[in-house]
Each structure stands twice: as structure tokens, then as C-alpha cells.
Amino acid sequence: MLRLVVDSTAPDPAILARAAGSIRAGGIVVVPTETLYGLAADPFSAQAVRRLFSIKDRALDRAVPLIAADVAQIVAQLGGLSPLAQVLATRFWPGPLTLLLPAPLAMPGEVSGGTGCVGVRVPAHAVARGVCRASGGVLTATSANISGRQATGDPEEVVASLGPRVDIVLDAGKTEGGLPSTIVDVSTGEARLVRRGVIPWETVVSCLREG
């Protein structure tokens, strides 16, 4: 395991490139987001996805959330956003709102947990977005912890629990922690709350009413 200290607001491009190279080679990289630390891997690589589930001891029927550098990256790899999704993306991204979209056929079924839908967001963290940009595509962002244990925003805790299992840890210091992202299903043309999180559901509803 390689631990690299990175500036949370102005990450070194060389460090981002090194992390991206590991991911493209099938590696698993710990990245910070504005809420917690996550495990970044190529969601289109069946081998990387299997390794991700093994590292977390995660049940195969549990979907894995994704992050992206920007909306353009999501559209390029996951498909166009519906008008409903566009409204929410414009209002809340970058930020802790995960939208459930139809999963592309090229993506391993484990990523969607067999549901046919995948959650994605653009995080409000320069390192997370930078790694996605350097990697050239969306990445997984499931919490950096063993399944069933508390997710964390402390890189020391991540190293203690997962250090030997991952390839690189991008250490940007402690994140804000707190609640995870709010998850909203927009795959059917209507908005449905899947998980409460940082952004109150009432705020999401108000945004949609305003159009």
C-alpha cells in the first residue's frame, strides 16, 4: 500500500495521475470526498469490481455508488440525463446528491446490485473529481470500510482497517464526515427518495417544484 499526502483543494496533478494509472491497471485507490473516504475502482472492469467486493467483504446484491468529474463525463459513459435529472444536477452538483440512473449494459451487474440502476454524483471535492478526470471516466466511490463497520472520514482509520488490501491511499486529511449523500431515484421519470442524507428531501422537492 502506498500512502500519498495530497492537498484537498489543489491536488498535485502528478499524484492524481499516479492514482489514475493504478485504477486503469485494475487497482483500488482510497480517495476523499466531501463527506467520507471512498474506494475508487474502474466500474467497467469486472476484475476490479470483484476485487472491490472482496476487499469490503460486501454482499454481491448491494449496489456500488459512482462519482464523476462532471456532468459531461456521466453523459459520455452512462447516457444522457432526463429533464428531471438535469434540474437536480444543475442545482446540487458538485455536492452530496446521488442520482439513480439506468446502468449501461457494459457495466458489470454487481455495480447495480442486479437492479439495473446505478447511483452517481459529482462530488464537491477537488481530489475526488481530479482522480475521475485523470482516470478518464466515472469511478466507484463506496465507503472505505469493511461492510457492516462504520464508514469514516479519517484516513488513519482507513489505513488501519484496509491498508494492506488497497493499492494507494490519497490522504487529504480528515473530511467533514457526517451524513452520507442523499440518494434519489430518477430512473423512471419521477423523483423518489431512496436514502436520506446531507441534503434534506424537502430541499430536493422544493427544487423540483421551482423547476
GROMACS .gro file of C-alpha atoms in nm:
model
  211
    1MET     CA    1   0.000   0.000   0.000
    2LEU     CA    2   0.128   0.344  -0.099
    3ARG     CA    3   0.010   0.643   0.104
    4LEU     CA    4   0.030   0.980  -0.072
    5VAL     CA    5  -0.044   1.308   0.104
    6VAL     CA    6  -0.245   1.536  -0.124
    7ASP     CA    7  -0.376   1.892  -0.094
    8SER     CA    8  -0.754   1.881  -0.058
    9THR     CA    9  -0.816   2.193  -0.267
   10ALA     CA   10  -0.523   2.197  -0.512
   11PRO     CA   11  -0.407   1.837  -0.562
   12ASP     CA   12  -0.077   1.775  -0.739
   13PRO     CA   13  -0.153   1.655  -1.096
   14ALA     CA   14   0.134   1.406  -1.071
   15ILE     CA   15  -0.028   1.241  -0.769
   16LEU     CA   16  -0.365   1.230  -0.943
   17ALA     CA   17  -0.202   1.076  -1.249
   18ARG     CA   18  -0.034   0.810  -1.038
   19ALA     CA   19  -0.366   0.719  -0.874
   20ALA     CA   20  -0.538   0.711  -1.212
   21GLY     CA   21  -0.270   0.484  -1.354
   22SER     CA   22  -0.325   0.238  -1.070
   23ILE     CA   23  -0.701   0.241  -1.129
   24ARG     CA   24  -0.664   0.184  -1.504
   25ALA     CA   25  -0.443  -0.115  -1.421
   26GLY     CA   26  -0.719  -0.267  -1.207
   27GLY     CA   27  -0.610  -0.114  -0.876
   28ILE     CA   28  -0.816   0.010  -0.582
   29VAL     CA   29  -0.745   0.364  -0.459
   30VAL     CA   30  -0.876   0.531  -0.144
   31VAL     CA   31  -1.000   0.882  -0.225
   32PRO     CA   32  -1.150   1.157  -0.007
   33THR     CA   33  -1.490   1.312  -0.080
   34GLU     CA   34  -1.665   1.599   0.094
   35THR     CA   35  -1.833   1.351   0.328
   36LEU     CA   36  -1.623   1.034   0.377
   37TYR     CA   37  -1.335   0.840   0.223
   38GLY     CA   38  -1.429   0.605  -0.060
   39LEU     CA   39  -1.280   0.321  -0.266
   40ALA     CA   40  -1.220   0.417  -0.628
   41ALA     CA   41  -1.203   0.149  -0.897
   42ASP     CA   42  -1.300   0.115  -1.263
   43PRO     CA   43  -1.671   0.019  -1.259
   44PHE     CA   44  -1.645  -0.123  -1.611
   45SER     CA   45  -1.375  -0.372  -1.512
   46ALA     CA   46  -1.528  -0.697  -1.388
   47GLN     CA   47  -1.199  -0.795  -1.226
   48ALA     CA   48  -1.165  -0.464  -1.039
   49VAL     CA   49  -1.527  -0.481  -0.924
   50ARG     CA   50  -1.482  -0.834  -0.790
   51ARG     CA   51  -1.171  -0.724  -0.603
   52LEU     CA   52  -1.360  -0.426  -0.460
   53PHE     CA   53  -1.632  -0.651  -0.320
   54SER     CA   54  -1.368  -0.885  -0.177
   55ILE     CA   55  -1.184  -0.601  -0.003
   56LYS     CA   56  -1.503  -0.481   0.164
   57ASP     CA   57  -1.646  -0.829   0.231
   58ARG     CA   58  -1.953  -0.686   0.062
   59ALA     CA   59  -2.260  -0.888  -0.039
   60LEU     CA   60  -2.293  -0.909  -0.418
   61ASP     CA   61  -2.652  -0.784  -0.413
   62ARG     CA   62  -2.552  -0.445  -0.270
   63ALA     CA   63  -2.504  -0.176  -0.533
   64VAL     CA   64  -2.192   0.040  -0.552
   65PRO     CA   65  -2.220   0.420  -0.592
   66LEU     CA   66  -2.020   0.609  -0.852
   67ILE     CA   67  -1.859   0.953  -0.879
   68ALA     CA   68  -1.762   1.160  -1.181
   69ALA     CA   69  -1.555   1.465  -1.266
   70ASP     CA   70  -1.853   1.646  -1.418
   71VAL     CA   71  -2.187   1.600  -1.591
   72ALA     CA   72  -2.020   1.558  -1.931
   73GLN     CA   73  -1.833   1.252  -1.804
   74ILE     CA   74  -2.158   1.100  -1.676
   75VAL     CA   75  -2.336   1.160  -2.006
   76ALA     CA   76  -2.045   1.011  -2.202
   77GLN     CA   77  -2.034   0.688  -2.002
   78LEU     CA   78  -2.380   0.640  -1.852
   79GLY     CA   79  -2.602   0.815  -2.106
   80GLY     CA   80  -2.800   1.136  -2.124
   81LEU     CA   81  -2.979   1.282  -1.823
   82SER     CA   82  -3.356   1.315  -1.820
   83PRO     CA   83  -3.500   1.667  -1.776
   84LEU     CA   84  -3.570   1.578  -1.411
   85ALA     CA   85  -3.215   1.464  -1.352
   86GLN     CA   86  -3.079   1.772  -1.527
   87VAL     CA   87  -3.267   2.000  -1.289
   88LEU     CA   88  -3.125   1.825  -0.983
   89ALA     CA   89  -2.775   1.801  -1.129
   90THR     CA   90  -2.769   2.172  -1.207
   91ARG     CA   91  -2.886   2.262  -0.857
   92PHE     CA   92  -2.688   2.018  -0.640
   93TRP     CA   93  -2.371   1.917  -0.827
   94PRO     CA   94  -2.096   1.928  -0.728
   95GLY     CA   95  -2.236   1.807  -0.398
   96PRO     CA   96  -2.370   1.519  -0.188
   97LEU     CA   97  -2.670   1.421  -0.401
   98THR     CA   98  -2.660   1.078  -0.566
   99LEU     CA   99  -2.896   1.018  -0.859
  100LEU     CA  100  -3.005   0.668  -0.959
  101LEU     CA  101  -2.985   0.627  -1.337
  102PRO     CA  102  -3.023   0.327  -1.570
  103ALA     CA  103  -2.699   0.128  -1.567
  104PRO     CA  104  -2.523   0.082  -1.904
  105LEU     CA  105  -2.515  -0.272  -2.040
  106ALA     CA  106  -2.134  -0.272  -2.045
  107MET     CA  107  -2.117  -0.233  -1.668
  108PRO     CA  108  -2.087  -0.549  -1.451
  109GLY     CA  109  -2.417  -0.635  -1.283
  110GLU     CA  110  -2.258  -0.625  -0.937
  111VAL     CA  111  -2.223  -0.246  -0.962
  112SER     CA  112  -2.600  -0.205  -0.978
  113GLY     CA  113  -2.665  -0.488  -0.734
  114GLY     CA  114  -2.874  -0.652  -1.004
  115THR     CA  115  -3.126  -0.365  -1.003
  116GLY     CA  116  -3.040  -0.227  -1.345
  117CYS     CA  117  -2.978   0.117  -1.195
  118VAL     CA  118  -2.663   0.284  -1.071
  119GLY     CA  119  -2.613   0.580  -0.839
  120VAL     CA  120  -2.379   0.860  -0.943
  121ARG     CA  121  -2.284   1.210  -0.835
  122VAL     CA  122  -2.025   1.481  -0.890
  123PRO     CA  123  -1.856   1.527  -0.551
  124ALA     CA  124  -1.766   1.866  -0.406
  125HIS     CA  125  -1.405   1.764  -0.351
  126ALA     CA  126  -1.117   1.856  -0.581
  127VAL     CA  127  -0.926   1.531  -0.521
  128ALA     CA  128  -1.219   1.302  -0.600
  129ARG     CA  129  -1.309   1.494  -0.915
  130GLY     CA  130  -0.943   1.515  -1.013
  131VAL     CA  131  -0.893   1.140  -0.993
  132CYS     CA  132  -1.203   1.084  -1.208
  133ARG     CA  133  -1.074   1.334  -1.463
  134ALA     CA  134  -0.726   1.182  -1.469
  135SER     CA  135  -0.874   0.831  -1.499
  136GLY     CA  136  -1.088   0.935  -1.791
  137GLY     CA  137  -1.416   0.806  -1.654
  138VAL     CA  138  -1.657   0.753  -1.369
  139LEU     CA  139  -1.527   0.560  -1.069
  140THR     CA  140  -1.671   0.366  -0.779
  141ALA     CA  141  -1.698   0.553  -0.450
  142THR     CA  142  -1.827   0.301  -0.199
  143SER     CA  143  -1.721   0.388   0.156
  144ALA     CA  144  -1.367   0.286   0.255
  145ASN     CA  145  -1.455   0.038   0.527
  146ILE     CA  146  -1.535  -0.328   0.581
  147SER     CA  147  -1.908  -0.383   0.520
  148GLY     CA  148  -2.105  -0.357   0.842
  149ARG     CA  149  -1.848  -0.133   1.008
  150GLN     CA  150  -1.867   0.244   1.048
  151ALA     CA  151  -1.769   0.448   0.743
  152THR     CA  152  -1.507   0.712   0.819
  153GLY     CA  153  -1.364   1.044   0.713
  154ASP     CA  154  -1.037   0.979   0.896
  155PRO     CA  155  -0.753   0.849   0.677
  156GLU     CA  156  -0.581   0.697   0.981
  157GLU     CA  157  -0.881   0.472   1.039
  158VAL     CA  158  -0.892   0.377   0.671
  159VAL     CA  159  -0.525   0.276   0.673
  160ALA     CA  160  -0.570   0.078   0.994
  161SER     CA  161  -0.863  -0.124   0.857
  162LEU     CA  162  -0.792  -0.150   0.482
  163GLY     CA  163  -0.428  -0.052   0.434
  164PRO     CA  164  -0.291  -0.393   0.328
  165ARG     CA  165  -0.588  -0.454   0.096
  166VAL     CA  166  -0.569  -0.142  -0.124
  167ASP     CA  167  -0.304  -0.009  -0.363
  168ILE     CA  168  -0.295   0.365  -0.290
  169VAL     CA  169  -0.438   0.589  -0.018
  170LEU     CA  170  -0.476   0.956  -0.111
  171ASP     CA  171  -0.451   1.126   0.226
  172ALA     CA  172  -0.609   1.472   0.225
  173GLY     CA  173  -0.663   1.482   0.599
  174LYS     CA  174  -0.993   1.436   0.778
  175THR     CA  175  -1.306   1.502   0.575
  176GLU     CA  176  -1.619   1.668   0.711
  177GLY     CA  177  -1.781   1.333   0.785
  178GLY     CA  178  -2.141   1.339   0.900
  179LEU     CA  179  -2.428   1.206   0.694
  180PRO     CA  180  -2.371   1.032   0.360
  181SER     CA  181  -2.506   1.167   0.032
  182THR     CA  182  -2.881   1.180  -0.024
  183ILE     CA  183  -2.992   0.924  -0.284
  184VAL     CA  184  -3.279   1.000  -0.521
  185ASP     CA  185  -3.410   0.761  -0.788
  186VAL     CA  186  -3.480   0.946  -1.114
  187SER     CA  187  -3.465   0.640  -1.341
  188THR     CA  188  -3.840   0.625  -1.400
  189GLY     CA  189  -3.915   0.988  -1.480
  190GLU     CA  190  -4.021   1.067  -1.124
  191ALA     CA  191  -3.813   1.152  -0.818
  192ARG     CA  192  -3.821   0.902  -0.532
  193LEU     CA  193  -3.622   0.925  -0.210
  194VAL     CA  194  -3.404   0.616  -0.158
  195ARG     CA  195  -3.183   0.731   0.131
  196ARG     CA  196  -3.189   1.041   0.347
  197GLY     CA  197  -2.855   1.218   0.373
  198VAL     CA  198  -2.685   1.554   0.380
  199ILE     CA  199  -2.936   1.727   0.152
  200PRO     CA  200  -3.286   1.722   0.305
  201TRP     CA  201  -3.553   1.555   0.090
  202GLU     CA  202  -3.767   1.864   0.139
  203THR     CA  203  -3.497   2.072  -0.031
  204VAL     CA  204  -3.495   1.834  -0.327
  205VAL     CA  205  -3.873   1.852  -0.358
  206SER     CA  206  -3.865   2.231  -0.339
  207CYS     CA  207  -3.607   2.243  -0.618
  208LEU     CA  208  -3.824   2.026  -0.844
  209ARG     CA  209  -4.130   2.242  -0.777
  210GLU     CA  210  -3.936   2.551  -0.878
  211GLY     CA  211  -3.827   2.370  -1.193
   0.00000   0.00000   0.00000
